[in-house]
CSV table of C-alpha atoms in Angstrom, one decimal:
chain,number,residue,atom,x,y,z
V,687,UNK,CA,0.0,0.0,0.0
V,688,UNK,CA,1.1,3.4,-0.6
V,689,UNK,CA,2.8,5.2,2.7
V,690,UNK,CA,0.6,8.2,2.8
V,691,UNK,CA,-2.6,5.8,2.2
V,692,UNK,CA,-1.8,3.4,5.7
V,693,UNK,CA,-2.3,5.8,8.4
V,694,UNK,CA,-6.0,6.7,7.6
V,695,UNK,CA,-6.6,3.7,5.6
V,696,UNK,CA,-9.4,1.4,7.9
V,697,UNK,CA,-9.5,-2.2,7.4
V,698,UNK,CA,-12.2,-4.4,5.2
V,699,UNK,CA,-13.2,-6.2,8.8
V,700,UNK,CA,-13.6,-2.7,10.6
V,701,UNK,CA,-15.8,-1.5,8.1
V,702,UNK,CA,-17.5,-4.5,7.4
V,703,UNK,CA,-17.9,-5.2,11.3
V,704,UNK,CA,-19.0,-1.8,11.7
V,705,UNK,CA,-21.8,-1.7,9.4
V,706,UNK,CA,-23.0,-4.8,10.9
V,707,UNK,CA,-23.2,-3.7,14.4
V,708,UNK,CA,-25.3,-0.3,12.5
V,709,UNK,CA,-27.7,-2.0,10.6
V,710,UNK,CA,-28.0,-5.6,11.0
V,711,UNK,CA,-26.2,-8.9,8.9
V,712,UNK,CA,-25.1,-7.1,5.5
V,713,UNK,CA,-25.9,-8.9,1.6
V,714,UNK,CA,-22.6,-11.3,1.0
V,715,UNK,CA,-22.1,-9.6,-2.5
V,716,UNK,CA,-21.8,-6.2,-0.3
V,717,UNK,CA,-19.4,-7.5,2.2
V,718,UNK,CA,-17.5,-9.6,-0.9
V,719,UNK,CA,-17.3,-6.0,-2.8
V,720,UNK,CA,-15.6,-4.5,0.7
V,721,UNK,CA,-13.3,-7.0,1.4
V,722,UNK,CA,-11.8,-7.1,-2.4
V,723,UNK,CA,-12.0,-3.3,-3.0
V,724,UNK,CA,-9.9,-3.1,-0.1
V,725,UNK,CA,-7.7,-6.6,-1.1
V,726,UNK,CA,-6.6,-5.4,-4.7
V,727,UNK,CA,-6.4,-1.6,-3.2
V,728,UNK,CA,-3.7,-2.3,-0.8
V,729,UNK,CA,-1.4,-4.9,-2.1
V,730,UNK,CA,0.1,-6.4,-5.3
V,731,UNK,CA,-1.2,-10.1,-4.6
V,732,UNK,CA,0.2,-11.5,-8.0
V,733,UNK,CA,3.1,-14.3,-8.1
V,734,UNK,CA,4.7,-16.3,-6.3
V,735,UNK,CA,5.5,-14.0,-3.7
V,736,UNK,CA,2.2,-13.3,-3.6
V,737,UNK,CA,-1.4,-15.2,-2.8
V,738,UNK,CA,-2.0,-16.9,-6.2
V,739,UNK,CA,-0.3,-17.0,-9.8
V,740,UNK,CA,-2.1,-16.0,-12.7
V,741,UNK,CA,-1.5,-17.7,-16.1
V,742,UNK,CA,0.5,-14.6,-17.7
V,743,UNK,CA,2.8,-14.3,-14.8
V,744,UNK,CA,3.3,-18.1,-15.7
V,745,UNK,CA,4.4,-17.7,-19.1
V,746,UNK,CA,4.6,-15.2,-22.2
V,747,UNK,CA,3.3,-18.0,-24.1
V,748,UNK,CA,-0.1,-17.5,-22.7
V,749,UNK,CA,-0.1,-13.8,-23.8
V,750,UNK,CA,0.8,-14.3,-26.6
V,751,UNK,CA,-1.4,-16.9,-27.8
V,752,UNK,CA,-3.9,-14.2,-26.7
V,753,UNK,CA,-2.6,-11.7,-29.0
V,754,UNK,CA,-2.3,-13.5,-31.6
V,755,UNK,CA,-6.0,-14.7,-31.5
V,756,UNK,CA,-6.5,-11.0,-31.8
V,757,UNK,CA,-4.3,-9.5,-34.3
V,758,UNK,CA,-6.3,-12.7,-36.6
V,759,UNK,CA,-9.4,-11.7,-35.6
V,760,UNK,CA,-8.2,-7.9,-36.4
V,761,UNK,CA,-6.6,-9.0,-39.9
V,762,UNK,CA,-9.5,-11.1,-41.0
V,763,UNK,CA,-12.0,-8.0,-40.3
V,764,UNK,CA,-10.2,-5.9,-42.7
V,765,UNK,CA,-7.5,-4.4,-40.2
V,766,UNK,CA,-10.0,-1.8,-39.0
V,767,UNK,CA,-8.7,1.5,-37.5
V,768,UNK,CA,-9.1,2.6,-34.5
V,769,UNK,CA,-9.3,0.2,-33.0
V,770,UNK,CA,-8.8,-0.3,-28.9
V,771,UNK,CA,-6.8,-2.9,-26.9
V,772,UNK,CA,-9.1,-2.8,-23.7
V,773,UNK,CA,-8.3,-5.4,-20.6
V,774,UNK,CA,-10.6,-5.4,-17.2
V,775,UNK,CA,-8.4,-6.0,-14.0
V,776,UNK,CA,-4.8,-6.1,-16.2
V,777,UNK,CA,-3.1,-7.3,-13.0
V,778,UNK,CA,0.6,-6.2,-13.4
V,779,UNK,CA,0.1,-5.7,-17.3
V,780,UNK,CA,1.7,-8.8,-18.4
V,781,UNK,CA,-0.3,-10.4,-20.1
V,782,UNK,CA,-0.9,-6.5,-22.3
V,783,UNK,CA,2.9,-6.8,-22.6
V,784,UNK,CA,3.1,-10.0,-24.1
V,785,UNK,CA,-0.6,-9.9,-26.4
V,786,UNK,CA,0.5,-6.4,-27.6
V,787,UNK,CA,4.0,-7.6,-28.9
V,788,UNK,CA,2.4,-10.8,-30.4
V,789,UNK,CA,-0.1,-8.1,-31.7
V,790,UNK,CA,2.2,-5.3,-33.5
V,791,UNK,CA,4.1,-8.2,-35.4
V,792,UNK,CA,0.9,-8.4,-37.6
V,793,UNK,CA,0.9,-4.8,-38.1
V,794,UNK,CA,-2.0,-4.4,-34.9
V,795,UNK,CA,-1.3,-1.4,-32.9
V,796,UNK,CA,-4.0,-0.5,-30.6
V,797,UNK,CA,-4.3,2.5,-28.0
V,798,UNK,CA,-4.2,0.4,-24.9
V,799,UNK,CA,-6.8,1.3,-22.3
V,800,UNK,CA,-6.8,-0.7,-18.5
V,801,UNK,CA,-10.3,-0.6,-16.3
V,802,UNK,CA,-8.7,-0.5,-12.9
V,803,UNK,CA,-9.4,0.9,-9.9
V,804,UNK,CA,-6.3,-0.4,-7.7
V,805,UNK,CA,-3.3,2.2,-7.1
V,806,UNK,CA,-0.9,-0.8,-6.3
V,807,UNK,CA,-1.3,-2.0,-9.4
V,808,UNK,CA,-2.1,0.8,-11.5
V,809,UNK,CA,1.5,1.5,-10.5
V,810,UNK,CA,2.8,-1.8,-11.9
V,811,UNK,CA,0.9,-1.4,-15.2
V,812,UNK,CA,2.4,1.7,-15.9
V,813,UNK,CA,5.9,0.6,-15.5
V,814,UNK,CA,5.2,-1.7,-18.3
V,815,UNK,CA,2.4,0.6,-20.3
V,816,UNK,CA,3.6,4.2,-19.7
V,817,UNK,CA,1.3,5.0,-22.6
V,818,UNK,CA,-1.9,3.2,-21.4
V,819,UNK,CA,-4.8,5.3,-20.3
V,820,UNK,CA,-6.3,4.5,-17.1
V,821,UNK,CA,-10.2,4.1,-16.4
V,822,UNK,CA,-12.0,3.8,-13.0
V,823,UNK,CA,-14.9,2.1,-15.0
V,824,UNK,CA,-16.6,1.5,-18.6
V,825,UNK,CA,-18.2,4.4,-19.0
V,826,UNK,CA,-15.2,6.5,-20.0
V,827,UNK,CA,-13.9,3.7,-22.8
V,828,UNK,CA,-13.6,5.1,-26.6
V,829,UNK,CA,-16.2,5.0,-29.1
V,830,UNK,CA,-14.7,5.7,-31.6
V,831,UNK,CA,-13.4,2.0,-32.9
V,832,UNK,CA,-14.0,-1.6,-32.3
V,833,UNK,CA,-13.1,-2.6,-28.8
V,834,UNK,CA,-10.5,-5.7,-28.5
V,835,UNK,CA,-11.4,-6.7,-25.0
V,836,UNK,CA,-9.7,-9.6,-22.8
V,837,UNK,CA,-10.8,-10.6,-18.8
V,838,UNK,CA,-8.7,-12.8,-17.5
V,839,UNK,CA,-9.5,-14.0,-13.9
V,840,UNK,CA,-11.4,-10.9,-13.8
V,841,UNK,CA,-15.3,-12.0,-13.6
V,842,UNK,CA,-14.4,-14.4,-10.6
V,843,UNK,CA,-13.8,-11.5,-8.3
V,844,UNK,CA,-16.9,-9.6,-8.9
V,845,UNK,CA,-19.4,-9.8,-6.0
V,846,UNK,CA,-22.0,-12.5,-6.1
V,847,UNK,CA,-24.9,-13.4,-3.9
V,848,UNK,CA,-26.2,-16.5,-2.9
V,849,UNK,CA,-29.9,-18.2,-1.9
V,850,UNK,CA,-30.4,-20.8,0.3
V,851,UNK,CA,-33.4,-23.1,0.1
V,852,UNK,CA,-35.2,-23.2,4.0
V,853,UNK,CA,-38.6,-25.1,5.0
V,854,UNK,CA,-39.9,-21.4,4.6
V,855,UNK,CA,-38.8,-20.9,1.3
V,856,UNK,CA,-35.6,-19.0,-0.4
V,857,UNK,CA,-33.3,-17.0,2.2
V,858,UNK,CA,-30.4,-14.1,1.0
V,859,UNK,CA,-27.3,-15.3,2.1
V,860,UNK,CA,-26.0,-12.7,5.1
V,861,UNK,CA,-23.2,-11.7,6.5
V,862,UNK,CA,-23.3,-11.4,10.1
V,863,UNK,CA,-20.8,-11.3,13.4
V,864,UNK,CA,-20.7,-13.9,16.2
V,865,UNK,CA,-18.5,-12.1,18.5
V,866,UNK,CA,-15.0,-11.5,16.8
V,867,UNK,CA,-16.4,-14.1,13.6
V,868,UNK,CA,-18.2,-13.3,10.8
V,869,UNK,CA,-20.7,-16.0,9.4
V,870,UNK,CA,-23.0,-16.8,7.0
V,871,UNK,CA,-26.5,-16.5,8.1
V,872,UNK,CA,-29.8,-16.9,5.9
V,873,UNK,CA,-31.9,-13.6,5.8
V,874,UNK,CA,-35.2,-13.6,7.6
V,875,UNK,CA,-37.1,-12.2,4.9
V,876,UNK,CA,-38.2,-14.5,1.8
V,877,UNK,CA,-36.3,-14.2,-1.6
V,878,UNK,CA,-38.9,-16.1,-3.7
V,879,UNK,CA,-38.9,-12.8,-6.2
V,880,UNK,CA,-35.2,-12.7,-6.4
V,881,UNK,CA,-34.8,-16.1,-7.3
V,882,UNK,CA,-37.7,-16.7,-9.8
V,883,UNK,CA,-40.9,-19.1,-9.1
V,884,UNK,CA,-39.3,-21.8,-11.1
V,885,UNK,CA,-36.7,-22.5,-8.7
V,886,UNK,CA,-38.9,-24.6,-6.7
V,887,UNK,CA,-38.4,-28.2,-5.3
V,888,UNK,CA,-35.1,-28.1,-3.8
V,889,UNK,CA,-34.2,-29.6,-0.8
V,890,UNK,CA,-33.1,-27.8,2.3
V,891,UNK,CA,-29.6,-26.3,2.5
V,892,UNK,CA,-29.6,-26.0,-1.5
V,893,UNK,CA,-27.8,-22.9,-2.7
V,894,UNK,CA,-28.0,-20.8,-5.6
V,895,UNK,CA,-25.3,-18.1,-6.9
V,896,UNK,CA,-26.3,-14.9,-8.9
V,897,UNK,CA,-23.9,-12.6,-10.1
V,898,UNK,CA,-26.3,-9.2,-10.5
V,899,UNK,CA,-22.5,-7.1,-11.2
V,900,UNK,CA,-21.2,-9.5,-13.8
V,901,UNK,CA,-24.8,-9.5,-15.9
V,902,UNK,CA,-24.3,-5.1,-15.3
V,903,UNK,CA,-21.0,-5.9,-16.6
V,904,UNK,CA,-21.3,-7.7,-19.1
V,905,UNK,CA,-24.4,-5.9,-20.6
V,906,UNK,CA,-22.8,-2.5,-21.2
V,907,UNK,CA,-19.3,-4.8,-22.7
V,908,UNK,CA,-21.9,-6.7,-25.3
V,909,UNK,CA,-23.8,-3.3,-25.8
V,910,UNK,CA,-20.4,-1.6,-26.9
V,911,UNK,CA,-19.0,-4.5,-29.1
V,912,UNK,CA,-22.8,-4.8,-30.7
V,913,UNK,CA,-22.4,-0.5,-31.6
V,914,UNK,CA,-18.9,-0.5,-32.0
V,915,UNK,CA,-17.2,-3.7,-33.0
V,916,UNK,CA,-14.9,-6.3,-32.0
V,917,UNK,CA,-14.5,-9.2,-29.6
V,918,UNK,CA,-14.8,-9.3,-25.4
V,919,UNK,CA,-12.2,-12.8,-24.5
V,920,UNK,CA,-13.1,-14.1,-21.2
V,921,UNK,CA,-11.0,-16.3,-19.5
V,922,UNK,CA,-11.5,-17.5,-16.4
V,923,UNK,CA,-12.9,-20.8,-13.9
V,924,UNK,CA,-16.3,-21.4,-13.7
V,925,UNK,CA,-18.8,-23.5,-15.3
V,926,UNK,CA,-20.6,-23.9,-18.9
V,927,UNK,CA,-24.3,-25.1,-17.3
V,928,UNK,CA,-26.7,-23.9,-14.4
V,929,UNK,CA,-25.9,-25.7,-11.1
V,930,UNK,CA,-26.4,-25.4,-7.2
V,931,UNK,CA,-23.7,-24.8,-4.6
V,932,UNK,CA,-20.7,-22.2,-3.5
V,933,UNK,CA,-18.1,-22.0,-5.1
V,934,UNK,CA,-17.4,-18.0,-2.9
V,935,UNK,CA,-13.6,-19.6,-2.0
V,936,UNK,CA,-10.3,-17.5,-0.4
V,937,UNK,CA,-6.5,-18.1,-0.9
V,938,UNK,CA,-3.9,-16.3,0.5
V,939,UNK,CA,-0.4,-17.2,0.4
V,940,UNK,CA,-1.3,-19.9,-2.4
V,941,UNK,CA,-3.5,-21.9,0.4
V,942,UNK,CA,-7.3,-21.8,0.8
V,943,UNK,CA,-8.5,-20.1,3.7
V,944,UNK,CA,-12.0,-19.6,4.9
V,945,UNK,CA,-13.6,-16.5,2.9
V,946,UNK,CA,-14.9,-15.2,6.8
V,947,UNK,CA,-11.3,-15.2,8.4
V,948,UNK,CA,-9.8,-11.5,8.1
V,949,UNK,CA,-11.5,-10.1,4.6
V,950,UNK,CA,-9.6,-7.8,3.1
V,951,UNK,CA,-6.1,-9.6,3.6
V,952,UNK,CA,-6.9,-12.6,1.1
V,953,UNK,CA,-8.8,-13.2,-2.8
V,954,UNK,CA,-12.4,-14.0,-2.6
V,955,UNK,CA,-13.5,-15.7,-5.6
V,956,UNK,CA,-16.3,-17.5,-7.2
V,957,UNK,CA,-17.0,-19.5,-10.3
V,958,UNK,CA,-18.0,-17.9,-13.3
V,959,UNK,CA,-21.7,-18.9,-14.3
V,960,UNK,CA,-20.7,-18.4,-18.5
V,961,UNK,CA,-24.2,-19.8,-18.9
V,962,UNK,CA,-25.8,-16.3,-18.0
V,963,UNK,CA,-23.0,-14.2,-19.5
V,964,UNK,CA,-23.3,-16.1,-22.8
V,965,UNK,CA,-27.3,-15.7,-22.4
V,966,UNK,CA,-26.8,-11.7,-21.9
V,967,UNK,CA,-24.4,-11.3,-24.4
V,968,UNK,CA,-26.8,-12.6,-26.8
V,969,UNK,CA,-29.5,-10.4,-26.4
V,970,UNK,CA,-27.5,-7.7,-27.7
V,971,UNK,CA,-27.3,-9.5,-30.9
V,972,UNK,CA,-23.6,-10.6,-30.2
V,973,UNK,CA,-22.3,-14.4,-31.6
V,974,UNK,CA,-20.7,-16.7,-29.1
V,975,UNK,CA,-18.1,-19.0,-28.9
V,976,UNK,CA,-17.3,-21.6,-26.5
V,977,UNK,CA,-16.6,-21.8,-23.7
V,978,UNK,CA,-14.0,-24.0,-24.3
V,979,UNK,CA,-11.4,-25.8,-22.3
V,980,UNK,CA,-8.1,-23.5,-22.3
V,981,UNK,CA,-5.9,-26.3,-22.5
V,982,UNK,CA,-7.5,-27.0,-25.8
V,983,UNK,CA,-8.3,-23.4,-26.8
V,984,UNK,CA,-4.7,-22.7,-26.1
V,985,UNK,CA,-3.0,-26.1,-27.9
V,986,UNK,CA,-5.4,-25.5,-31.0
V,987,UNK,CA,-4.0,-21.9,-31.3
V,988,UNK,CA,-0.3,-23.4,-31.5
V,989,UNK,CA,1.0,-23.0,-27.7
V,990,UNK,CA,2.6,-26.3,-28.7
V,991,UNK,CA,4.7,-25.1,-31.3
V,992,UNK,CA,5.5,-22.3,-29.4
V,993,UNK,CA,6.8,-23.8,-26.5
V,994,UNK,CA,9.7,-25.7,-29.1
V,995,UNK,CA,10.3,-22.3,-30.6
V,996,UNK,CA,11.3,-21.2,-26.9
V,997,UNK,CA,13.4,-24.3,-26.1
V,998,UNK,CA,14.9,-24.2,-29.6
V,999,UNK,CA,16.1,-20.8,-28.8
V,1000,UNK,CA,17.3,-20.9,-25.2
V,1001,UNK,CA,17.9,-24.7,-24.5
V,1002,UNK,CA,19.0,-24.1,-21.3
V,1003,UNK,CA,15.0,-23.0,-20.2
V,1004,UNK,CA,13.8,-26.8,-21.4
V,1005,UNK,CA,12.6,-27.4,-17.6
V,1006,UNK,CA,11.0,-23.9,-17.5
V,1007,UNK,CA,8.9,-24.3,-20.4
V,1008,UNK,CA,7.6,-27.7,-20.3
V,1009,UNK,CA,6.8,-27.1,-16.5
V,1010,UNK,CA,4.8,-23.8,-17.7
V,1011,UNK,CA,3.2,-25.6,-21.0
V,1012,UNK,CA,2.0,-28.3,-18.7
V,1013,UNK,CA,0.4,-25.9,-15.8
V,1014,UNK,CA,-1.3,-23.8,-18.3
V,1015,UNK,CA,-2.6,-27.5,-20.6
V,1016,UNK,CA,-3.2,-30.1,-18.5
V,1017,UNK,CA,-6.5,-31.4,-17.5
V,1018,UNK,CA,-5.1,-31.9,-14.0
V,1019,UNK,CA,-3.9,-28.1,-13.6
V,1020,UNK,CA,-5.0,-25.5,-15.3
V,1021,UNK,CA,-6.1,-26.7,-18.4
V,1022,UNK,CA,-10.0,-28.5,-17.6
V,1023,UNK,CA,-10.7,-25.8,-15.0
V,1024,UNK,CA,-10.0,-22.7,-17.0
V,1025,UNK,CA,-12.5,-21.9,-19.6
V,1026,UNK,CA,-12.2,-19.9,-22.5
V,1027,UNK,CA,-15.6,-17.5,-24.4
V,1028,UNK,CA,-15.6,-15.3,-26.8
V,1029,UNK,CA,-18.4,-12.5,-27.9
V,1030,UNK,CA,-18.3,-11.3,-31.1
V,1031,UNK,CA,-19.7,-8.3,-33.1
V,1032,UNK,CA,-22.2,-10.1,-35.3
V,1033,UNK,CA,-20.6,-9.2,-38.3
V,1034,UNK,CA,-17.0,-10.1,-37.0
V,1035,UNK,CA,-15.5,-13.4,-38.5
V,1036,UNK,CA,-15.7,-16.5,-36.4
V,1037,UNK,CA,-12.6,-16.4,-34.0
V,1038,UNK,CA,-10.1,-19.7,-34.2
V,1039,UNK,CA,-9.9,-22.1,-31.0
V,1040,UNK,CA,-13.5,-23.6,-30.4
V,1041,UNK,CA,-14.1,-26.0,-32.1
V,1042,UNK,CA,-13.7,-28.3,-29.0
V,1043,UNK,CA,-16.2,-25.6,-27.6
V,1044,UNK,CA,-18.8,-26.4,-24.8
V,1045,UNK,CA,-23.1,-26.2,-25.7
């Protein structure tokens, strides 16, 4: 955290703990949003070093097979001008470096634009990106050219709520304190409205996830590609179908921890429901694709190749880049869990990678 920023910079549990003790258990999406405002505000949790690796901090293959899917994309469209590199949540701008160098070999040269909010990392990015511009939110991205978007690991970390089935019908999932804890606790008004009347018949205990910040989100993305042009890339875990169950999860230093114990100081996650993105992306008249499995997504783009290029050239890095190839490929790592969707302007050409997509 920036030193001037430490001294008068209160904690996600105060603030979370105070609200509670003003008004009652708080909506888990609201105490979620605190405790990962104030996570990605205060700290650079990226690497090794960090609480959790992300796939570009892993290897420049992964970028680049990124920018290449774009700079196709771009080329096959005519090489349109104008045209926008936009990433949500860029982390340390890695994966921008290595996409936008895959990118300008094909004669792609974007303005690069980052939707973060985080000082810490804002930081970061522009050691890398001097020449990016910064935005707090959507509103303020050009409209003046298609948008080239990517969101990696980026939906996961948006606020979700949750339901929980009771013998008196659908409950809000609370937050609430028991003494120095916080716990989930069901609200004591009914939810039937915010759940929909066809979610009847589950037992007890069943919960449901929503996402009401990711359907905002991806609404206004969709409504900008539809007007504008271009492709929004989502990568990130999660699942392809409707199901029941949390998935809310914490890590910090690499191990899980419970998402109640000291918000704020770890990642709170949940699966990606690509079901309902997919869904809202099509009502703005947008074509999908996938999701896929990244391991596939990623070995039908060429990482394969790629990887022998690397060891071809540097021999020496052999270990490094089969290690990397097999974290990012494998079903058992990264590979299976890791999805891959695309949303395309409907008069954009079909994008390369899915035809091992998901229905």
């Amino acid at each position: 955290m920036p030193d001037g920023l430490k001294a008068d910079f209160p904690s996600a549990a105060h603030i979370i703990a105070d609200r509670i003790d003003r008004e009652g258990p708080i909506p888990l999406g609201d105490y979620m949003a605190i405790a990962n405002d104030h996570y990605y505000a205060s700290k650079d949790p990226f690497g090794e070093e960090g609480d959790f690796v992300t796939a570009p901090e892993i290897s420049q293959m992964f970028g680049e097979i990124i920018g290449i899917w774009l700079a196709d994309l771009w080329l096959r469209q005519g090489s349109p001008d104008h045209c926008h590199y936009v990433e949500l949540g860029p982390g340390r701008g890695t994966l921008a470096k290595d996409a936008l160098r895959s990118m300008r070999k094909f004669g792609c040269n974007p303005s690069v634009h980052f939707v973060e909010t985080s000082p810490v990392l804002k930081a970061k990015q522009a050691q890398l990106h001097p020449d990016a511009i910064w935005h707090d939110d959507m509103s303020s991205l050009p409209e003046d050219g298609p948008l080239l978007m990517v969101a990696n690991e980026f939906f996961d970390a948006l606020p979700i709520e949750q339901f929980i089935a009771t013998s008196a019908g659908w409950r809000r999932q609370m937050v609430a304190r028991d003494r120095s804890k916080f716990v989930a606790v069901p609200s004591e008004e009914v939810a039937e409205e915010r759940v929909g009347s066809s979610m009847s018949g589950f037992p007890e205990d069943t919960i449901l996830e929503r996402s009401p910040v990711s359907v905002e989100v991806m609404g206004h993305i969709a409504s900008r590609i539809a007007k504008q042009g271009g492709t929004m890339l989502i990568i990130d875990y999660g699942y392809a179908k409707p199901g029941t169950g949390s998935t809310l999860q914490a890590v910090k230093d690499h191990m899980p921890v419970s998402p109640f114990d000291s918000p704020g100081s770890s990642d709170l996650t949940a699966h990606v429901d690509f079901h309902t993105l997919a869904n809202i992306a099509r009502t703005r008249m947008l074509k999908i694709h996938g999701p896929a499995e990244q391991g596939q997504w990623l070995k039908s783009l060429g990482i394969d190749q790629r990887a022998e290029a690397l060891i071809a050239a540097s021999p020496k890095e052999t270990d490094t880049v089969l290690a990397a190839l097999q974290r990012l490929t494998h079903v058992d790592e990264m590979g299976r869990l890791f999805r891959v969707m695309a949303a395309t302007a409907i008069d954009w050409p079909e994008p390369e990678g899915f035809s091992y997509g998901e229905e």
